[in-house]
Coordinates of N, CA, C and O in Angstrom, one line a residue:
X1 N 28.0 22.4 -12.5 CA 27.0 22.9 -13.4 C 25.7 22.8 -12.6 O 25.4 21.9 -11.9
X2 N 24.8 24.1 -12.7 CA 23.6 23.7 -11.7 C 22.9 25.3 -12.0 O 23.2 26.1 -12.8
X3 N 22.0 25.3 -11.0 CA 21.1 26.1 -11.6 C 21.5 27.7 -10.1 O 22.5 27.8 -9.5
X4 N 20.6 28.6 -10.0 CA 20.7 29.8 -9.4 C 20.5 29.7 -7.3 O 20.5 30.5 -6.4
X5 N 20.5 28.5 -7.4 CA 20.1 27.9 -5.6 C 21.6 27.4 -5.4 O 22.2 27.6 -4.3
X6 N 22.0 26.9 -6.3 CA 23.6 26.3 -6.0 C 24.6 26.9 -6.4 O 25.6 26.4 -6.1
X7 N 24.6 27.9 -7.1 CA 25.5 28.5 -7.8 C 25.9 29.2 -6.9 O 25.1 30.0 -6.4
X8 N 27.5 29.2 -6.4 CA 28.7 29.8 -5.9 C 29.5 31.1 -6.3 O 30.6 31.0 -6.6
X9 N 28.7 32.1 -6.2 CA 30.0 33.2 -6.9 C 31.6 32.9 -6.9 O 32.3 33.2 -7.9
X10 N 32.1 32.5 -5.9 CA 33.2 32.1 -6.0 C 33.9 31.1 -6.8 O 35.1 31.1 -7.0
X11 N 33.1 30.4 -7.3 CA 33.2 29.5 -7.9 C 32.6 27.6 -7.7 O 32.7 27.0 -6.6
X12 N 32.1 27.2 -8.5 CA 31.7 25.5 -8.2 C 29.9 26.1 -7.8 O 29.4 27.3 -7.9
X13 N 29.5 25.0 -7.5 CA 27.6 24.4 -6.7 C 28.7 24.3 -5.3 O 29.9 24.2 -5.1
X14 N 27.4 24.4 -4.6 CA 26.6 23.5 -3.7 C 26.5 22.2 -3.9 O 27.1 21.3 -3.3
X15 N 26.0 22.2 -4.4 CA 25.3 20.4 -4.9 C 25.5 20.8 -6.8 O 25.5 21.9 -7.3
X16 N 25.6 19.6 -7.3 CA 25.6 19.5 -8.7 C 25.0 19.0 -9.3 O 25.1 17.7 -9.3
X17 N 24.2 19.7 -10.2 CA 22.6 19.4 -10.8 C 23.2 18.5 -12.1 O 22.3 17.7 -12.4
X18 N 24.4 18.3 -12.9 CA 24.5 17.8 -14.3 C 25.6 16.7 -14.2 O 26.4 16.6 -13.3
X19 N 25.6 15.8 -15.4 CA 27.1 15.0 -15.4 C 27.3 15.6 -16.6 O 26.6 16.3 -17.3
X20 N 29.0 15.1 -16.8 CA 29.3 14.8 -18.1 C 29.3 13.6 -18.8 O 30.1 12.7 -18.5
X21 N 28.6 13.4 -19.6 CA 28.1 12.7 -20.9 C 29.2 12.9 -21.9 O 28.9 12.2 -22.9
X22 N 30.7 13.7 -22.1 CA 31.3 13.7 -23.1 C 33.1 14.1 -22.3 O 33.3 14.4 -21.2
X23 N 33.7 14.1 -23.1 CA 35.5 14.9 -22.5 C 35.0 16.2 -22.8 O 34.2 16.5 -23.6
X24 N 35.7 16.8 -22.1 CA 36.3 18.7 -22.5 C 36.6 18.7 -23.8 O 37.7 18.2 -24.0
X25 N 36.1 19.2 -24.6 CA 37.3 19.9 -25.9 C 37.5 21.0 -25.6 O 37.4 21.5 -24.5
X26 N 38.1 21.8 -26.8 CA 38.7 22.9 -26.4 C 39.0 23.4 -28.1 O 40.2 23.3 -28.4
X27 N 38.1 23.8 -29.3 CA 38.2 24.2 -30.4 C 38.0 25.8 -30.7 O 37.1 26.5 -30.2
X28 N 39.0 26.2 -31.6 CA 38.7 27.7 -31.6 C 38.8 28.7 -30.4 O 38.4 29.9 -30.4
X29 N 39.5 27.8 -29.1 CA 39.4 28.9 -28.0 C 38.2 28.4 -27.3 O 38.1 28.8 -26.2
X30 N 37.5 27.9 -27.6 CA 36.0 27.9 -27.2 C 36.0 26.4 -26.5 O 36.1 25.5 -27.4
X31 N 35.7 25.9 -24.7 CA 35.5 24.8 -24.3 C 34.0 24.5 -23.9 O 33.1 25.2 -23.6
X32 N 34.2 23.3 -24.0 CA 32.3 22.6 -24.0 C 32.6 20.8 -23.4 O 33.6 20.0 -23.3
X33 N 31.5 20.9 -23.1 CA 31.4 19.3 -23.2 C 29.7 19.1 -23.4 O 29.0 20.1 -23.6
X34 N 29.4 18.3 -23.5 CA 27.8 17.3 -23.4 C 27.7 17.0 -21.9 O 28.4 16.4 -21.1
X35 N 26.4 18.0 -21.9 CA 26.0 17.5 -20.1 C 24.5 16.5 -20.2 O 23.8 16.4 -21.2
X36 N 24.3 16.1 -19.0 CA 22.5 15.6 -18.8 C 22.4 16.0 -17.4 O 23.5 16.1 -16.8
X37 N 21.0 16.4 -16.7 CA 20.8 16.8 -15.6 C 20.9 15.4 -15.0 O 20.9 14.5 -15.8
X38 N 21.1 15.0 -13.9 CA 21.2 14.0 -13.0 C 20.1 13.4 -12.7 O 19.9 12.2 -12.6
X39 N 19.3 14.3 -12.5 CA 17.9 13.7 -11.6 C 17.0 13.6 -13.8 O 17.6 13.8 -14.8
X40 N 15.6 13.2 -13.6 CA 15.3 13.3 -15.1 C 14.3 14.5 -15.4 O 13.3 14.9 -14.8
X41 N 14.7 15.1 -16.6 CA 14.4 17.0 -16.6 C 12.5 16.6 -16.4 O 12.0 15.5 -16.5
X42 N 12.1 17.5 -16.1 CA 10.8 18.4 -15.3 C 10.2 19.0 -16.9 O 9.0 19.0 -17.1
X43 N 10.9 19.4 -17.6 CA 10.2 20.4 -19.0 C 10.9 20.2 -20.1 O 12.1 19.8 -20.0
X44 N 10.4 20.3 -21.1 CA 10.7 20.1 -22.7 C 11.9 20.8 -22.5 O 12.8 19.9 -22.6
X45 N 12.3 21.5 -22.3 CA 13.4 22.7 -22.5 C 14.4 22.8 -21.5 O 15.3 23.6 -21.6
X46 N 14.2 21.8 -20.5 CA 14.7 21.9 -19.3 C 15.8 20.6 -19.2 O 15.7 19.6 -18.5
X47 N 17.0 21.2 -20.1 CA 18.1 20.1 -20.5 C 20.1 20.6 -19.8 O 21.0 19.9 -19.3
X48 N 20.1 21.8 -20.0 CA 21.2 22.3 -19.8 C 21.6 23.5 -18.8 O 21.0 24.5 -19.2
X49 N 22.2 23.6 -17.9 CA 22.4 24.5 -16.5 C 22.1 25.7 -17.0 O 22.1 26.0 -18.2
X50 N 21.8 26.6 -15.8 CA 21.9 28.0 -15.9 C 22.9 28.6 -15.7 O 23.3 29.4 -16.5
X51 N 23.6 28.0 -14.4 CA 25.2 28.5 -14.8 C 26.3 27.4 -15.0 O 26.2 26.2 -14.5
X52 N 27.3 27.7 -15.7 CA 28.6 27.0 -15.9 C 29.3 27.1 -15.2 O 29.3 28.1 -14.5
X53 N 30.4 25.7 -15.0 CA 31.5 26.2 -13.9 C 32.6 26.2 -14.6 O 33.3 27.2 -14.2
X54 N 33.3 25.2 -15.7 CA 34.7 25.3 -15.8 C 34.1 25.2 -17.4 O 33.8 24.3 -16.7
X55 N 33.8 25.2 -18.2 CA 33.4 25.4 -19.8 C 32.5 26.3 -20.0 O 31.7 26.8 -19.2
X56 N 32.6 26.7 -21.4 CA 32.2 27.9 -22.5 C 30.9 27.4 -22.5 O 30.0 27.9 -21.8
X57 N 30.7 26.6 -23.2 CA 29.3 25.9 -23.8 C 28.8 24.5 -23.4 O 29.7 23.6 -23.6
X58 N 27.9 24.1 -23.0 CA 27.4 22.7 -22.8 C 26.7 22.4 -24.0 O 26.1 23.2 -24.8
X59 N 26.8 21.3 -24.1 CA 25.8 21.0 -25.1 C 24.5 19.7 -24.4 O 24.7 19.0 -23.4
X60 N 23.4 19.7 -25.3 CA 22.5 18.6 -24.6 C 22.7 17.3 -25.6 O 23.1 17.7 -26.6
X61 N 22.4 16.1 -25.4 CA 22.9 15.2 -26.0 C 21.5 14.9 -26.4 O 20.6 15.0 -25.6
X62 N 21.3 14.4 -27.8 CA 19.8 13.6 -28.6 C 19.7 12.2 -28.2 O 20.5 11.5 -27.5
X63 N 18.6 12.1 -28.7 CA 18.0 10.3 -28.7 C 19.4 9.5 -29.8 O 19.6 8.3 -29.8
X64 N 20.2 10.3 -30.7 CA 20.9 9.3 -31.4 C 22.4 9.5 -31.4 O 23.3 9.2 -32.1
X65 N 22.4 10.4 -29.8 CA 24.0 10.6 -29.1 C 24.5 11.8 -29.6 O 25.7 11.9 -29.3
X66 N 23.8 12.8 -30.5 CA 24.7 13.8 -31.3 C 24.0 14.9 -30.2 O 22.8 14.7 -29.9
X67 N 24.6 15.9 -29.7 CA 23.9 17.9 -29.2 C 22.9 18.3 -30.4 O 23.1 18.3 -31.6
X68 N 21.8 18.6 -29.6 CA 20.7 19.0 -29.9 C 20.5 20.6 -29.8 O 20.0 21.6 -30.4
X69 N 21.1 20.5 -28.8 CA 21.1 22.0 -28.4 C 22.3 22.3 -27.2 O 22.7 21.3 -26.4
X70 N 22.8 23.5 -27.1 CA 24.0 24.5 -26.6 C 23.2 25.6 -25.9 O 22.1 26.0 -26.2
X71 N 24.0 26.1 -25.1 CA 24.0 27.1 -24.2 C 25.6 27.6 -23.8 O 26.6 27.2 -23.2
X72 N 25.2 28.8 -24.4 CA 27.1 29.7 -24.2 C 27.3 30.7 -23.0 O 26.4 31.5 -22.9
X73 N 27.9 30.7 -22.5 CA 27.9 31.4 -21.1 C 29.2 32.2 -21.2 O 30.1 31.9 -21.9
X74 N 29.0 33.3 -20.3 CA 30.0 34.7 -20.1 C 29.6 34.9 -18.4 O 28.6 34.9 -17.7
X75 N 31.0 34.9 -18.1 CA 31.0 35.1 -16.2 C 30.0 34.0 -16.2 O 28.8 34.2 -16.0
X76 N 30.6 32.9 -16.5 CA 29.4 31.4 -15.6 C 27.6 31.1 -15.8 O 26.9 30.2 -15.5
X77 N 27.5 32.7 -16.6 CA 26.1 32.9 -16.3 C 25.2 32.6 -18.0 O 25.9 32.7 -19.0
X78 N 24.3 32.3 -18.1 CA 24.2 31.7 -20.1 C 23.8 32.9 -20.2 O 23.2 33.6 -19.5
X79 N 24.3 33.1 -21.4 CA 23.9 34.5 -22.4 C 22.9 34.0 -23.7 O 22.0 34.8 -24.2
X80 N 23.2 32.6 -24.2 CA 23.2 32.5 -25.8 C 22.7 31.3 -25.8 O 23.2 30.5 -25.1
X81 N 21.4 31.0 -26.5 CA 20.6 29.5 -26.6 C 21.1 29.5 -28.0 O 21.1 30.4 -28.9
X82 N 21.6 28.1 -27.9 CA 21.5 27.7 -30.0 C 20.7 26.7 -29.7 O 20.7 26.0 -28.7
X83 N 20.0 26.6 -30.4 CA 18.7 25.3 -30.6 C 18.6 25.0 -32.0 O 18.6 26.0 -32.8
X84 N 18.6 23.6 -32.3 CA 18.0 23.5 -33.8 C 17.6 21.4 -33.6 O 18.0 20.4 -34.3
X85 N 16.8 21.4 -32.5 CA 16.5 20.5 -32.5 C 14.8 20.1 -33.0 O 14.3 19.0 -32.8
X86 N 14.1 21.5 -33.6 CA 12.6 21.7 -33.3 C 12.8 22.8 -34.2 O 14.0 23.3 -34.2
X87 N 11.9 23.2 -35.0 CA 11.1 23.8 -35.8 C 10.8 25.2 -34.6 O 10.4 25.3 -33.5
X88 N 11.1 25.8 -35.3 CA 10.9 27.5 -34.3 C 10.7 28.6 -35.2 O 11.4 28.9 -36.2
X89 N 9.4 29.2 -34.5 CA 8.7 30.7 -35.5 C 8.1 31.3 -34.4 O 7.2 31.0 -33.7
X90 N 9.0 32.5 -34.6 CA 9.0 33.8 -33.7 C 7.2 34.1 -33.2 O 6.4 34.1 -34.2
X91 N 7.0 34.2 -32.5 CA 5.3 34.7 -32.4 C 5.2 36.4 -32.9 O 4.2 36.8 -33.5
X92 N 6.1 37.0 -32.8 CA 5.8 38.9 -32.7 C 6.3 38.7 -35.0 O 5.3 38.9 -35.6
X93 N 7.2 38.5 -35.5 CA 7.4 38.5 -36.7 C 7.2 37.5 -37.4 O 7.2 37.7 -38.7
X94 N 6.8 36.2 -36.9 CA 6.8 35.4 -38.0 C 7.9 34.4 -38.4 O 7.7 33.4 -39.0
X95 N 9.4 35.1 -37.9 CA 10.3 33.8 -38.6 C 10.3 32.8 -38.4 O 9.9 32.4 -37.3
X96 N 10.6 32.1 -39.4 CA 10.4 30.6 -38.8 C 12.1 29.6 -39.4 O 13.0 29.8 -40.3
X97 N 11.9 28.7 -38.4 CA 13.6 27.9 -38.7 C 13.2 26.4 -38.8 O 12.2 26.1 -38.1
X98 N 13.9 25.4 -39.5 CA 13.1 24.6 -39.4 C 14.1 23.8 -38.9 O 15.2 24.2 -38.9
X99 N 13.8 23.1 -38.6 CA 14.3 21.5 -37.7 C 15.4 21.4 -38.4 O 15.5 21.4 -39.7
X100 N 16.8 21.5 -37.4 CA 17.9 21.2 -38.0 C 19.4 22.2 -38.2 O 20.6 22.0 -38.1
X101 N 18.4 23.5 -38.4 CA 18.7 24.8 -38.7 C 19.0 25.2 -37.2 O 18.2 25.0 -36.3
X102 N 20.6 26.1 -36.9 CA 20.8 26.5 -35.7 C 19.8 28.1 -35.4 O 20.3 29.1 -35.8
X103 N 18.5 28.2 -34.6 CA 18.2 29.5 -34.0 C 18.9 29.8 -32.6 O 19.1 29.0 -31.7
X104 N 19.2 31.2 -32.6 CA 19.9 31.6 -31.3 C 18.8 32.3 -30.8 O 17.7 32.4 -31.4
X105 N 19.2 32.8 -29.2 CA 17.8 33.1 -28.6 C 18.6 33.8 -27.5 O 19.0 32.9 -26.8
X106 N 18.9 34.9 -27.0 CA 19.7 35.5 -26.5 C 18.9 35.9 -24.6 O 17.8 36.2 -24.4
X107 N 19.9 35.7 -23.5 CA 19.5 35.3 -22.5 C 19.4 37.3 -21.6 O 20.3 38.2 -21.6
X108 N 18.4 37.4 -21.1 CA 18.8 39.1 -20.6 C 18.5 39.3 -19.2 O 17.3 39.4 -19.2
X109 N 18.8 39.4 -18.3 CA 19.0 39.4 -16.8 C 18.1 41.0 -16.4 O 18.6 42.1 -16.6
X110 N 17.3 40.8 -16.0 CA 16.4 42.3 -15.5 C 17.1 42.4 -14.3 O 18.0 41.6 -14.0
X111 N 16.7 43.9 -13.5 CA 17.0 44.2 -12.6 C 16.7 43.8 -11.7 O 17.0 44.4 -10.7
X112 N 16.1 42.8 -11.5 CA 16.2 41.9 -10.3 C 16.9 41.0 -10.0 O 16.8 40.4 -8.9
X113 N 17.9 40.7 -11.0 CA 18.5 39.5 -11.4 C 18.0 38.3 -12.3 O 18.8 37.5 -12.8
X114 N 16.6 38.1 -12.8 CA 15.9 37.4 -13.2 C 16.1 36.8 -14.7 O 16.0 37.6 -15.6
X115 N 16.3 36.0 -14.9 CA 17.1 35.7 -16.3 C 15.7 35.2 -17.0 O 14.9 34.4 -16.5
X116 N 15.5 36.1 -18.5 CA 15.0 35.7 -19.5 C 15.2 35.6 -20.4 O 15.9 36.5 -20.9
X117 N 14.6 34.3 -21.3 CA 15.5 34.2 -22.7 C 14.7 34.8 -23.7 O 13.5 34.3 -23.6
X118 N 14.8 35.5 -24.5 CA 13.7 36.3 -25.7 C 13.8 35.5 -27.4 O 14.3 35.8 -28.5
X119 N 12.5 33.7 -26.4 CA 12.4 33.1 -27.7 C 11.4 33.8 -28.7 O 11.4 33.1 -29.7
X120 N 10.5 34.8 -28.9 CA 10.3 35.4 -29.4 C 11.0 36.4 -30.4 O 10.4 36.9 -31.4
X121 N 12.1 36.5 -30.2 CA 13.3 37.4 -30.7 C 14.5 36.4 -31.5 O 15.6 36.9 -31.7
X122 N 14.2 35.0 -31.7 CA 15.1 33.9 -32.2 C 15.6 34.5 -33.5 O 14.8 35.2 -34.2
X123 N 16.6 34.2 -34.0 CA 17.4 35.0 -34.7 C 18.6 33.4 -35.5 O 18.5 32.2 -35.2
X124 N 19.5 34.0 -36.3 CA 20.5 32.9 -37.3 C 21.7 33.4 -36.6 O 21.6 34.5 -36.1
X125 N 22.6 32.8 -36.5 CA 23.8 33.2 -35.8 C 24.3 33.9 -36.7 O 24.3 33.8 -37.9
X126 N 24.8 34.8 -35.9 CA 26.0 35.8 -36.8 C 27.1 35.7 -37.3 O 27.8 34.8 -36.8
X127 N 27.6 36.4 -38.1 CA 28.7 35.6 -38.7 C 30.1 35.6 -37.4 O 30.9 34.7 -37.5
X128 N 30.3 36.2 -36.8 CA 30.8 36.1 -35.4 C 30.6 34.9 -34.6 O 31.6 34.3 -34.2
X129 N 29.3 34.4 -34.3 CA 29.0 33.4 -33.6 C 29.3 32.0 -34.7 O 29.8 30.9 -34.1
X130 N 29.1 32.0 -35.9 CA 29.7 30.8 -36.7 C 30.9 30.7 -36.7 O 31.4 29.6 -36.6
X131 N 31.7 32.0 -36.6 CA 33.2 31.6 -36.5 C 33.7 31.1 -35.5 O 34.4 30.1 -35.5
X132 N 33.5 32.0 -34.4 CA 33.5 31.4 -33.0 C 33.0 30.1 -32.3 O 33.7 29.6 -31.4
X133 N 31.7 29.6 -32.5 CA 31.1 29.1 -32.0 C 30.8 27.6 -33.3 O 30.0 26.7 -33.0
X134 N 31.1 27.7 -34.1 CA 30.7 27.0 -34.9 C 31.4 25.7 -35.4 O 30.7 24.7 -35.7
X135 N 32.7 25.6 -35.4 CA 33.7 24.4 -35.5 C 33.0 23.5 -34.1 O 32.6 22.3 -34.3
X136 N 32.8 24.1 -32.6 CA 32.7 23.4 -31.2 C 31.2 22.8 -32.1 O 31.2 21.5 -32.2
X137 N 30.0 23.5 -32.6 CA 28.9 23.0 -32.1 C 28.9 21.6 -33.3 O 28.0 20.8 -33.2
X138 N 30.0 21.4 -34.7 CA 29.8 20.8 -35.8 C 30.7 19.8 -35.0 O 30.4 18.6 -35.4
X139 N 31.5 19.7 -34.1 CA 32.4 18.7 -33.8 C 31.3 18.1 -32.9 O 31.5 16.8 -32.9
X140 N 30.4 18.3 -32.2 CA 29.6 17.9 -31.1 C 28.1 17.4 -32.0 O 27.5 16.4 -31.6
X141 N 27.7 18.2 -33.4 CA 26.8 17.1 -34.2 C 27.5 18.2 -35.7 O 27.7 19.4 -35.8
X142 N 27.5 17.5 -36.3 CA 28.6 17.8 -37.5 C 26.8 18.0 -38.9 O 26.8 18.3 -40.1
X143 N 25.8 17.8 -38.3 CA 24.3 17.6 -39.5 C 24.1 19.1 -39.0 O 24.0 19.7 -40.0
X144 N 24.0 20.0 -37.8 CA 23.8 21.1 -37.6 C 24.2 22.1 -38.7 O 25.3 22.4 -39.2
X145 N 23.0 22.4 -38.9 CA 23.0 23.9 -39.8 C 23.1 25.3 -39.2 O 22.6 25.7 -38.1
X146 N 23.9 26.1 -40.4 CA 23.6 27.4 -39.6 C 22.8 28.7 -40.2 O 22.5 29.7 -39.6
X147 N 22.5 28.4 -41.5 CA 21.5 28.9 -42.1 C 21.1 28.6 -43.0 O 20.1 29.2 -43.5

């Protein structure tokens, strides 16, 4: 697990930016575990890899041991923020989610390669993403809402 300087197309880092903090599960098809970066995070938001290597979703672990927040990845690379550790309202519309409540925030790669996530565009999971994604994130904190 590690960020865009270590990441191996072939597969694995270079060097390895995260531990695990939890075992593999494997619910609904969907694997995860609880990572923390190794060294201590640099930013509020700066909790979970950019790319994955052998799991679906990481999750970040709270002050009272439950995932706070997930990151879901396709080809290694994150596509999908769930966050509901913080109160979140869109700047451009207004929505707002409050503490607790899962917002998703969807990850989009420009033509340069450059990965941005559009927290302005924060959104309720779909009912796709609850079915899929939703047993892994309640087994990892079971108080997570999804709307």
């Amino acid at each position: 697990m590690g960020n865009q300087r270590e990441y191996l197309e072939s597969g694995g880092f270079t060097q390895y930016l995260y531990k695990d903090e939890s075992p593999k599960v494997t619910i609904n098809g969907v694997t995860g575990k609880m990572v923390s970066k190794i060294s201590a995070p640099t930013a509020k938001h700066d909790g979970l890899p950019t790319y994955a290597n052998t799991s679906d979703i990481y999750f970040k672990k709270g002050d009272d041991g439950l995932a706070t927040q997930a990151k879901a990845y396709i080809g290694r690379k994150m596509y999908l923020d769930f966050d509901w550790n913080h109160d979140h309202k869109n700047k451009g519309d207004g929505r707002f989610f409050p503490k607790g409540t899962v917002h998703v925030q969807v990850y989009k790669i420009d033509k340069n390669g450059n990965i941005h996530r559009l927290s302005d565009d924060a959104r309720f999971m779909s009912n796709y993403e609850m079915k899929k994604f939703g047993p892994i994130i309640k087994y990892f904190n079971p108080n997570a809402k999804f709307r």
